[in-house]
Amino acid sequence: MAYDVNNVFAKILRGEMPAERVYEDDHVLAIKDIHPKAPTHVLVLPKGPYTSLMDFSIRATVEEMGYFFQTITKIAERLGLNDKGFRLVSNIGADAGQIVPHFHVHLLGGKQLGSMAGDSDS
Amino acid sequence: MAYDVNNVFAKILRGEMPAERVYEDDHVLAIKDIHPKAPTHVLVLPKGPYTSLMDFSIRATVEEMGYFFQTITKIAERLGLNDKGFRLVSNIGADAGQIVPHFHVHLLGGKQLGSMAGDSDS
């Protein structure tokens, strides 16, 4: 899948669309989800044009990947999620319901989280 | 939180408890979840004694973290999850319902996945 430069996160990264930024450095941006599923719901994205985790894994270096996930833990700490905990989720492709074709990780916290797969019994 | 050498994943890593292994190398082990929430539900863990993503982030190098997440994408590919997609989840701490105190990532796929936070409306 080729990267779509008009996806919503690309527009936010270019400053063409607003977003509530909670963290930013040269490589990573974190913004509030506009449809939060928990009291804290932040989206963390690499600034590079990667469509998904697979694409990121293939085209980024091991150091870039490691830096990205280390930065996620730093953001979780800044958001005060360390004590009670949080969930990290990445949806890749259709079965997972990935909507925006720019790789991103959800940080969810601030309440007791339920099932991670959408099942009523789990 | 100090690492508990008697947690179930430590026992599996030492060969003291059985598990259905789907991938293994010097640094990473992937096993089938014994209470699957989706047709494919695999747990990926670093072999080092890390209690959570935070602990992994603090004590592992950037290269070790990058290698771990690159290996997850390799495992997803081997499991045939690339075409239809998959969800990656890590539960850290009490609010997320982390049960075993050894850092692990869930790989879920093989069906249309529902809410990622356990809400009925999402």
PDB file of C-alpha atoms in Angstrom:
ATOM      1  CA  MET A   1       0.000   0.000   0.000  1.00  0.00           C
ATOM      2  CA  ALA A   2       1.492   3.318  -1.050  1.00  0.00           C
ATOM      3  CA  TYR A   3       1.484   6.099   1.517  1.00  0.00           C
ATOM      4  CA  ASP A   4      -1.440   8.523   1.068  1.00  0.00           C
ATOM      5  CA  VAL A   5      -0.108  12.028   1.697  1.00  0.00           C
ATOM      6  CA  ASN A   6      -3.668  13.257   2.257  1.00  0.00           C
ATOM      7  CA  ASN A   7      -4.467  11.057   5.254  1.00  0.00           C
ATOM      8  CA  VAL A   8      -5.553  12.955   8.358  1.00  0.00           C
ATOM      9  CA  PHE A   9      -2.323  12.379  10.303  1.00  0.00           C
ATOM     10  CA  ALA A  10      -0.222  13.602   7.378  1.00  0.00           C
ATOM     11  CA  LYS A  11      -2.337  16.776   7.378  1.00  0.00           C
ATOM     12  CA  ILE A  12      -1.902  17.190  11.141  1.00  0.00           C
ATOM     13  CA  LEU A  13       1.864  16.658  10.787  1.00  0.00           C
ATOM     14  CA  ARG A  14       1.974  19.375   8.111  1.00  0.00           C
ATOM     15  CA  GLY A  15      -0.080  21.723  10.304  1.00  0.00           C
ATOM     16  CA  GLU A  16      -2.980  21.708   7.838  1.00  0.00           C
ATOM     17  CA  MET A  17      -5.408  20.298  10.392  1.00  0.00           C
ATOM     18  CA  PRO A  18      -5.691  21.043  14.113  1.00  0.00           C
ATOM     19  CA  ALA A  19      -4.938  18.537  16.848  1.00  0.00           C
ATOM     20  CA  GLU A  20      -4.331  18.709  20.574  1.00  0.00           C
ATOM     21  CA  ARG A  21      -0.636  17.884  20.837  1.00  0.00           C
ATOM     22  CA  VAL A  22       0.548  16.284  24.056  1.00  0.00           C
ATOM     23  CA  TYR A  23       4.135  15.471  23.001  1.00  0.00           C
ATOM     24  CA  GLU A  24       6.358  16.264  20.049  1.00  0.00           C
ATOM     25  CA  ASP A  25       9.993  15.801  19.113  1.00  0.00           C
ATOM     26  CA  ASP A  26      11.857  15.495  15.805  1.00  0.00           C
ATOM     27  CA  HIS A  27      10.607  11.956  15.181  1.00  0.00           C
ATOM     28  CA  VAL A  28       7.414  11.414  17.172  1.00  0.00           C
ATOM     29  CA  LEU A  29       4.091  13.231  17.627  1.00  0.00           C
ATOM     30  CA  ALA A  30       1.406  12.408  20.210  1.00  0.00           C
ATOM     31  CA  ILE A  31      -2.101  13.869  19.971  1.00  0.00           C
ATOM     32  CA  LYS A  32      -5.390  13.387  21.791  1.00  0.00           C
ATOM     33  CA  ASP A  33      -7.869  11.069  20.076  1.00  0.00           C
ATOM     34  CA  ILE A  34     -10.947  13.065  19.078  1.00  0.00           C
ATOM     35  CA  HIS A  35     -13.207  10.101  19.899  1.00  0.00           C
ATOM     36  CA  PRO A  36     -11.682   8.944  23.200  1.00  0.00           C
ATOM     37  CA  LYS A  37     -12.427   5.405  24.387  1.00  0.00           C
ATOM     38  CA  ALA A  38     -10.997   6.075  27.859  1.00  0.00           C
ATOM     39  CA  PRO A  39     -10.277   9.121  30.086  1.00  0.00           C
ATOM     40  CA  THR A  40      -6.787   9.179  28.590  1.00  0.00           C
ATOM     41  CA  HIS A  41      -6.655   8.248  24.904  1.00  0.00           C
ATOM     42  CA  VAL A  42      -3.611   9.463  23.027  1.00  0.00           C
ATOM     43  CA  LEU A  43      -2.346   8.523  19.565  1.00  0.00           C
ATOM     44  CA  VAL A  44       1.403   8.257  19.119  1.00  0.00           C
ATOM     45  CA  LEU A  45       2.810   8.378  15.588  1.00  0.00           C
ATOM     46  CA  PRO A  46       6.207   8.428  13.971  1.00  0.00           C
ATOM     47  CA  LYS A  47       6.640  11.498  11.779  1.00  0.00           C
ATOM     48  CA  GLY A  48       7.889   9.415   8.865  1.00  0.00           C
ATOM     49  CA  PRO A  49       5.406   8.314   6.159  1.00  0.00           C
ATOM     50  CA  TYR A  50       4.759   4.733   7.304  1.00  0.00           C
ATOM     51  CA  THR A  51       1.390   3.152   6.521  1.00  0.00           C
ATOM     52  CA  SER A  52       1.452   0.526   9.289  1.00  0.00           C
ATOM     53  CA  LEU A  53       3.610  -1.296  11.800  1.00  0.00           C
ATOM     54  CA  MET A  54       4.673  -3.666   8.998  1.00  0.00           C
ATOM     55  CA  ASP A  55       5.777  -0.787   6.797  1.00  0.00           C
ATOM     56  CA  PHE A  56       7.570   0.866   9.739  1.00  0.00           C
ATOM     57  CA  SER A  57       9.313  -2.402  10.536  1.00  0.00           C
ATOM     58  CA  ILE A  58      10.505  -2.889   6.954  1.00  0.00           C
ATOM     59  CA  ARG A  59      11.628   0.668   6.193  1.00  0.00           C
ATOM     60  CA  ALA A  60      12.811   2.050   9.533  1.00  0.00           C
ATOM     61  CA  THR A  61      15.994   0.999  11.296  1.00  0.00           C
ATOM     62  CA  VAL A  62      16.004  -1.056  14.490  1.00  0.00           C
ATOM     63  CA  GLU A  63      17.142   2.096  16.317  1.00  0.00           C
ATOM     64  CA  GLU A  64      14.226   4.140  14.933  1.00  0.00           C
ATOM     65  CA  MET A  65      11.769   1.455  16.027  1.00  0.00           C
ATOM     66  CA  GLY A  66      13.324   1.187  19.469  1.00  0.00           C
ATOM     67  CA  TYR A  67      13.312   4.969  19.871  1.00  0.00           C
ATOM     68  CA  PHE A  68       9.633   5.113  18.917  1.00  0.00           C
ATOM     69  CA  PHE A  69       8.553   2.559  21.521  1.00  0.00           C
ATOM     70  CA  GLN A  70      10.816   4.037  24.201  1.00  0.00           C
ATOM     71  CA  THR A  71       9.201   7.406  23.520  1.00  0.00           C
ATOM     72  CA  ILE A  72       5.762   5.861  24.025  1.00  0.00           C
ATOM     73  CA  THR A  73       6.746   4.829  27.540  1.00  0.00           C
ATOM     74  CA  LYS A  74       8.068   8.343  28.175  1.00  0.00           C
ATOM     75  CA  ILE A  75       4.738   9.809  27.044  1.00  0.00           C
ATOM     76  CA  ALA A  76       2.795   7.377  29.259  1.00  0.00           C
ATOM     77  CA  GLU A  77       4.888   8.510  32.214  1.00  0.00           C
ATOM     78  CA  ARG A  78       4.281  12.196  31.429  1.00  0.00           C
ATOM     79  CA  LEU A  79       0.549  11.518  31.217  1.00  0.00           C
ATOM     80  CA  GLY A  80       0.677  10.042  34.723  1.00  0.00           C
ATOM     81  CA  LEU A  81      -0.284   6.542  33.583  1.00  0.00           C
ATOM     82  CA  ASN A  82       2.555   4.666  35.254  1.00  0.00           C
ATOM     83  CA  ASP A  83       1.000   4.022  38.646  1.00  0.00           C
ATOM     84  CA  LYS A  84      -2.321   2.555  37.597  1.00  0.00           C
ATOM     85  CA  GLY A  85      -1.217   1.279  34.221  1.00  0.00           C
ATOM     86  CA  PHE A  86      -2.280   1.635  30.620  1.00  0.00           C
ATOM     87  CA  ARG A  87      -2.938  -0.290  27.434  1.00  0.00           C
ATOM     88  CA  LEU A  88      -0.992   0.093  24.218  1.00  0.00           C
ATOM     89  CA  VAL A  89      -2.842  -0.920  21.031  1.00  0.00           C
ATOM     90  CA  SER A  90      -1.949  -0.832  17.369  1.00  0.00           C
ATOM     91  CA  ASN A  91      -4.515  -1.798  14.761  1.00  0.00           C
ATOM     92  CA  ILE A  92      -2.971  -2.987  11.508  1.00  0.00           C
ATOM     93  CA  GLY A  93      -5.203  -3.572   8.493  1.00  0.00           C
ATOM     94  CA  ALA A  94      -8.875  -4.351   7.934  1.00  0.00           C
ATOM     95  CA  ASP A  95      -9.550  -7.048  10.565  1.00  0.00           C
ATOM     96  CA  ALA A  96      -8.277  -4.729  13.274  1.00  0.00           C
ATOM     97  CA  GLY A  97     -10.259  -1.771  11.989  1.00  0.00           C
ATOM     98  CA  GLN A  98      -7.282   0.458  11.068  1.00  0.00           C
ATOM     99  CA  ILE A  99      -8.847   3.639   9.722  1.00  0.00           C
ATOM    100  CA  VAL A 100      -6.028   6.102   9.098  1.00  0.00           C
ATOM    101  CA  PRO A 101      -3.237   4.694   6.874  1.00  0.00           C
ATOM    102  CA  HIS A 102      -0.406   6.245   8.894  1.00  0.00           C
ATOM    103  CA  PHE A 103       1.092   3.974  11.552  1.00  0.00           C
ATOM    104  CA  HIS A 104      -0.023   4.913  15.061  1.00  0.00           C
ATOM    105  CA  VAL A 105      -0.241   3.432  18.524  1.00  0.00           C
ATOM    106  CA  HIS A 106      -3.127   4.065  20.931  1.00  0.00           C
ATOM    107  CA  LEU A 107      -2.328   4.764  24.579  1.00  0.00           C
ATOM    108  CA  LEU A 108      -5.392   4.109  26.720  1.00  0.00           C
ATOM    109  CA  GLY A 109      -5.727   4.635  30.462  1.00  0.00           C
ATOM    110  CA  GLY A 110      -7.445   6.351  33.332  1.00  0.00           C
ATOM    111  CA  LYS A 111     -10.014   3.605  33.962  1.00  0.00           C
ATOM    112  CA  GLN A 112     -10.276  -0.151  34.322  1.00  0.00           C
ATOM    113  CA  LEU A 113     -10.101  -1.334  30.715  1.00  0.00           C
ATOM    114  CA  GLY A 114     -12.246  -4.209  29.458  1.00  0.00           C
ATOM    115  CA  SER A 115     -11.791  -6.778  26.711  1.00  0.00           C
ATOM    116  CA  MET A 116      -9.009  -6.082  24.245  1.00  0.00           C
ATOM    117  CA  ALA A 117     -10.665  -7.873  21.327  1.00  0.00           C
ATOM    118  CA  GLY A 118     -14.228  -6.595  21.643  1.00  0.00           C
ATOM    119  CA  ASP A 119     -15.699  -9.814  22.997  1.00  0.00           C
ATOM    120  CA  SER A 120     -18.440  -9.611  25.559  1.00  0.00           C
ATOM    121  CA  ASP A 121     -17.111 -12.580  27.499  1.00  0.00           C
ATOM    122  CA  SER A 122     -13.514 -11.585  27.901  1.00  0.00           C
TER     123      SER A 122
ATOM    124  CA  MET B   1       8.315  -4.004  41.065  1.00  0.00           C
ATOM    125  CA  ALA B   2      11.008  -6.665  41.297  1.00  0.00           C
ATOM    126  CA  TYR B   3      10.891  -9.454  38.744  1.00  0.00           C
ATOM    127  CA  ASP B   4       9.165 -12.598  40.069  1.00  0.00           C
ATOM    128  CA  VAL B   5      11.149 -15.590  38.818  1.00  0.00           C
ATOM    129  CA  ASN B   6       8.161 -17.854  39.489  1.00  0.00           C
ATOM    130  CA  ASN B   7       5.733 -16.138  37.098  1.00  0.00           C
ATOM    131  CA  VAL B   8       4.228 -18.446  34.474  1.00  0.00           C
ATOM    132  CA  PHE B   9       6.241 -17.040  31.546  1.00  0.00           C
ATOM    133  CA  ALA B  10       9.511 -17.428  33.465  1.00  0.00           C
ATOM    134  CA  LYS B  11       8.567 -21.079  34.044  1.00  0.00           C
ATOM    135  CA  ILE B  12       7.746 -21.556  30.355  1.00  0.00           C
ATOM    136  CA  LEU B  13      11.047 -19.915  29.381  1.00  0.00           C
ATOM    137  CA  ARG B  14      12.897 -22.329  31.687  1.00  0.00           C
ATOM    138  CA  GLY B  15      10.989 -25.294  30.253  1.00  0.00           C
ATOM    139  CA  GLU B  16       9.272 -25.990  33.573  1.00  0.00           C
ATOM    140  CA  MET B  17       5.803 -25.512  32.133  1.00  0.00           C
ATOM    141  CA  PRO B  18       4.459 -26.515  28.718  1.00  0.00           C
ATOM    142  CA  ALA B  19       3.411 -24.044  26.024  1.00  0.00           C
ATOM    143  CA  GLU B  20       2.686 -24.239  22.326  1.00  0.00           C
ATOM    144  CA  ARG B  21       5.634 -22.383  20.826  1.00  0.00           C
ATOM    145  CA  VAL B  22       5.065 -20.683  17.469  1.00  0.00           C
ATOM    146  CA  TYR B  23       8.382 -18.791  17.241  1.00  0.00           C
ATOM    147  CA  GLU B  24      11.635 -18.733  19.164  1.00  0.00           C
ATOM    148  CA  ASP B  25      15.067 -17.170  18.765  1.00  0.00           C
ATOM    149  CA  ASP B  26      17.804 -16.149  21.210  1.00  0.00           C
ATOM    150  CA  HIS B  27      15.874 -13.097  22.441  1.00  0.00           C
ATOM    151  CA  VAL B  28      12.178 -13.644  21.731  1.00  0.00           C
ATOM    152  CA  LEU B  29       9.592 -16.382  22.378  1.00  0.00           C
ATOM    153  CA  ALA B  30       6.048 -16.526  20.972  1.00  0.00           C
ATOM    154  CA  ILE B  31       3.458 -18.927  22.358  1.00  0.00           C
ATOM    155  CA  LYS B  32      -0.257 -19.553  21.862  1.00  0.00           C
ATOM    156  CA  ASP B  33      -2.525 -17.967  24.468  1.00  0.00           C
ATOM    157  CA  ILE B  34      -4.319 -20.730  26.389  1.00  0.00           C
ATOM    158  CA  HIS B  35      -7.491 -18.601  26.584  1.00  0.00           C
ATOM    159  CA  PRO B  36      -7.645 -17.236  23.029  1.00  0.00           C
ATOM    160  CA  LYS B  37      -9.759 -14.137  22.380  1.00  0.00           C
ATOM    161  CA  ALA B  38      -9.526 -14.552  18.585  1.00  0.00           C
ATOM    162  CA  PRO B  39      -8.781 -17.375  16.096  1.00  0.00           C
ATOM    163  CA  THR B  40      -5.136 -16.307  16.244  1.00  0.00           C
ATOM    164  CA  HIS B  41      -3.986 -15.170  19.686  1.00  0.00           C
ATOM    165  CA  VAL B  42      -0.260 -15.348  20.285  1.00  0.00           C
ATOM    166  CA  LEU B  43       1.812 -13.887  23.114  1.00  0.00           C
ATOM    167  CA  VAL B  44       5.224 -12.492  22.218  1.00  0.00           C
ATOM    168  CA  LEU B  45       7.753 -11.996  24.999  1.00  0.00           C
ATOM    169  CA  PRO B  46      11.360 -10.957  25.323  1.00  0.00           C
ATOM    170  CA  LYS B  47      13.409 -13.640  27.039  1.00  0.00           C
ATOM    171  CA  GLY B  48      14.950 -11.140  29.444  1.00  0.00           C
ATOM    172  CA  PRO B  49      13.378 -10.661  32.892  1.00  0.00           C
ATOM    173  CA  TYR B  50      11.355  -7.500  32.256  1.00  0.00           C
ATOM    174  CA  THR B  51       8.172  -6.946  34.271  1.00  0.00           C
ATOM    175  CA  SER B  52       6.479  -4.561  31.816  1.00  0.00           C
ATOM    176  CA  LEU B  53       6.974  -2.325  28.801  1.00  0.00           C
ATOM    177  CA  MET B  54       8.221   0.403  31.163  1.00  0.00           C
ATOM    178  CA  ASP B  55      10.821  -1.890  32.679  1.00  0.00           C
ATOM    179  CA  PHE B  56      11.847  -3.112  29.203  1.00  0.00           C
ATOM    180  CA  SER B  57      12.159   0.474  28.005  1.00  0.00           C
ATOM    181  CA  ILE B  58      14.339   1.491  30.960  1.00  0.00           C
ATOM    182  CA  ARG B  59      16.648  -1.535  31.080  1.00  0.00           C
ATOM    183  CA  ALA B  60      16.918  -2.702  27.462  1.00  0.00           C
ATOM    184  CA  THR B  61      18.812  -0.854  24.748  1.00  0.00           C
ATOM    185  CA  VAL B  62      17.098   0.930  21.868  1.00  0.00           C
ATOM    186  CA  GLU B  63      18.378  -1.857  19.601  1.00  0.00           C
ATOM    187  CA  GLU B  64      16.868  -4.570  21.813  1.00  0.00           C
ATOM    188  CA  MET B  65      13.508  -2.780  21.806  1.00  0.00           C
ATOM    189  CA  GLY B  66      13.605  -2.270  18.051  1.00  0.00           C
ATOM    190  CA  TYR B  67      14.552  -5.902  17.469  1.00  0.00           C
ATOM    191  CA  PHE B  68      11.667  -7.067  19.672  1.00  0.00           C
ATOM    192  CA  PHE B  69       9.045  -5.092  17.750  1.00  0.00           C
ATOM    193  CA  GLN B  70      10.540  -5.997  14.363  1.00  0.00           C
ATOM    194  CA  THR B  71      10.333  -9.636  15.399  1.00  0.00           C
ATOM    195  CA  ILE B  72       6.645  -9.212  16.231  1.00  0.00           C
ATOM    196  CA  THR B  73       5.973  -8.140  12.654  1.00  0.00           C
ATOM    197  CA  LYS B  74       7.955 -11.135  11.394  1.00  0.00           C
ATOM    198  CA  ILE B  75       5.838 -13.444  13.549  1.00  0.00           C
ATOM    199  CA  ALA B  76       2.610 -11.819  12.308  1.00  0.00           C
ATOM    200  CA  GLU B  77       3.754 -12.440   8.752  1.00  0.00           C
ATOM    201  CA  ARG B  78       4.581 -16.106   9.490  1.00  0.00           C
ATOM    202  CA  LEU B  79       1.147 -16.527  11.061  1.00  0.00           C
ATOM    203  CA  GLY B  80      -0.433 -15.291   7.818  1.00  0.00           C
ATOM    204  CA  LEU B  81      -1.901 -12.166   9.410  1.00  0.00           C
ATOM    205  CA  ASN B  82      -0.530  -9.629   6.955  1.00  0.00           C
ATOM    206  CA  ASP B  83      -3.304  -9.666   4.377  1.00  0.00           C
ATOM    207  CA  LYS B  84      -6.317  -9.194   6.623  1.00  0.00           C
ATOM    208  CA  GLY B  85      -4.519  -7.454   9.448  1.00  0.00           C
ATOM    209  CA  PHE B  86      -4.072  -7.902  13.158  1.00  0.00           C
ATOM    210  CA  ARG B  87      -4.088  -6.080  16.478  1.00  0.00           C
ATOM    211  CA  LEU B  88      -1.110  -5.702  18.767  1.00  0.00           C
ATOM    212  CA  VAL B  89      -1.921  -5.098  22.445  1.00  0.00           C
ATOM    213  CA  SER B  90       0.189  -4.718  25.541  1.00  0.00           C
ATOM    214  CA  ASN B  91      -1.446  -4.402  28.945  1.00  0.00           C
ATOM    215  CA  ILE B  92       0.720  -2.642  31.488  1.00  0.00           C
ATOM    216  CA  GLY B  93      -0.367  -2.581  35.132  1.00  0.00           C
ATOM    217  CA  ALA B  94      -3.636  -2.903  36.999  1.00  0.00           C
ATOM    218  CA  ASP B  95      -5.965  -0.653  34.944  1.00  0.00           C
ATOM    219  CA  ALA B  96      -5.106  -2.638  31.822  1.00  0.00           C
ATOM    220  CA  GLY B  97      -5.540  -5.990  33.559  1.00  0.00           C
ATOM    221  CA  GLN B  98      -1.926  -7.175  33.233  1.00  0.00           C
ATOM    222  CA  ILE B  99      -1.915 -10.597  34.874  1.00  0.00           C
ATOM    223  CA  VAL B 100       1.540 -12.085  34.330  1.00  0.00           C
ATOM    224  CA  PRO B 101       4.396  -9.797  35.496  1.00  0.00           C
ATOM    225  CA  HIS B 102       6.649 -10.557  32.516  1.00  0.00           C
ATOM    226  CA  PHE B 103       6.364  -8.081  29.629  1.00  0.00           C
ATOM    227  CA  HIS B 104       4.412  -9.511  26.692  1.00  0.00           C
ATOM    228  CA  VAL B 105       2.551  -8.351  23.617  1.00  0.00           C
ATOM    229  CA  HIS B 106      -0.663  -9.934  22.367  1.00  0.00           C
ATOM    230  CA  LEU B 107      -1.047 -10.567  18.634  1.00  0.00           C
ATOM    231  CA  LEU B 108      -4.725 -10.960  17.762  1.00  0.00           C
ATOM    232  CA  GLY B 109      -6.188 -11.771  14.365  1.00  0.00           C
ATOM    233  CA  GLY B 110      -8.234 -14.080  12.212  1.00  0.00           C
ATOM    234  CA  LYS B 111     -11.528 -12.250  12.685  1.00  0.00           C
ATOM    235  CA  GLN B 112     -13.002  -8.764  12.636  1.00  0.00           C
ATOM    236  CA  LEU B 113     -11.910  -7.374  16.009  1.00  0.00           C
ATOM    237  CA  GLY B 114     -14.223  -5.210  18.112  1.00  0.00           C
ATOM    238  CA  SER B 115     -13.607  -2.469  20.658  1.00  0.00           C
ATOM    239  CA  MET B 116     -10.057  -2.185  21.923  1.00  0.00           C
ATOM    240  CA  ALA B 117     -11.030  -0.805  25.343  1.00  0.00           C
ATOM    241  CA  GLY B 118     -13.913  -3.107  26.249  1.00  0.00           C
ATOM    242  CA  ASP B 119     -16.641  -0.522  25.703  1.00  0.00           C
ATOM    243  CA  SER B 120     -19.943  -1.614  24.277  1.00  0.00           C
ATOM    244  CA  ASP B 121     -20.289   1.512  22.166  1.00  0.00           C
ATOM    245  CA  SER B 122     -16.925   1.564  20.453  1.00  0.00           C
TER     246      SER B 122
END
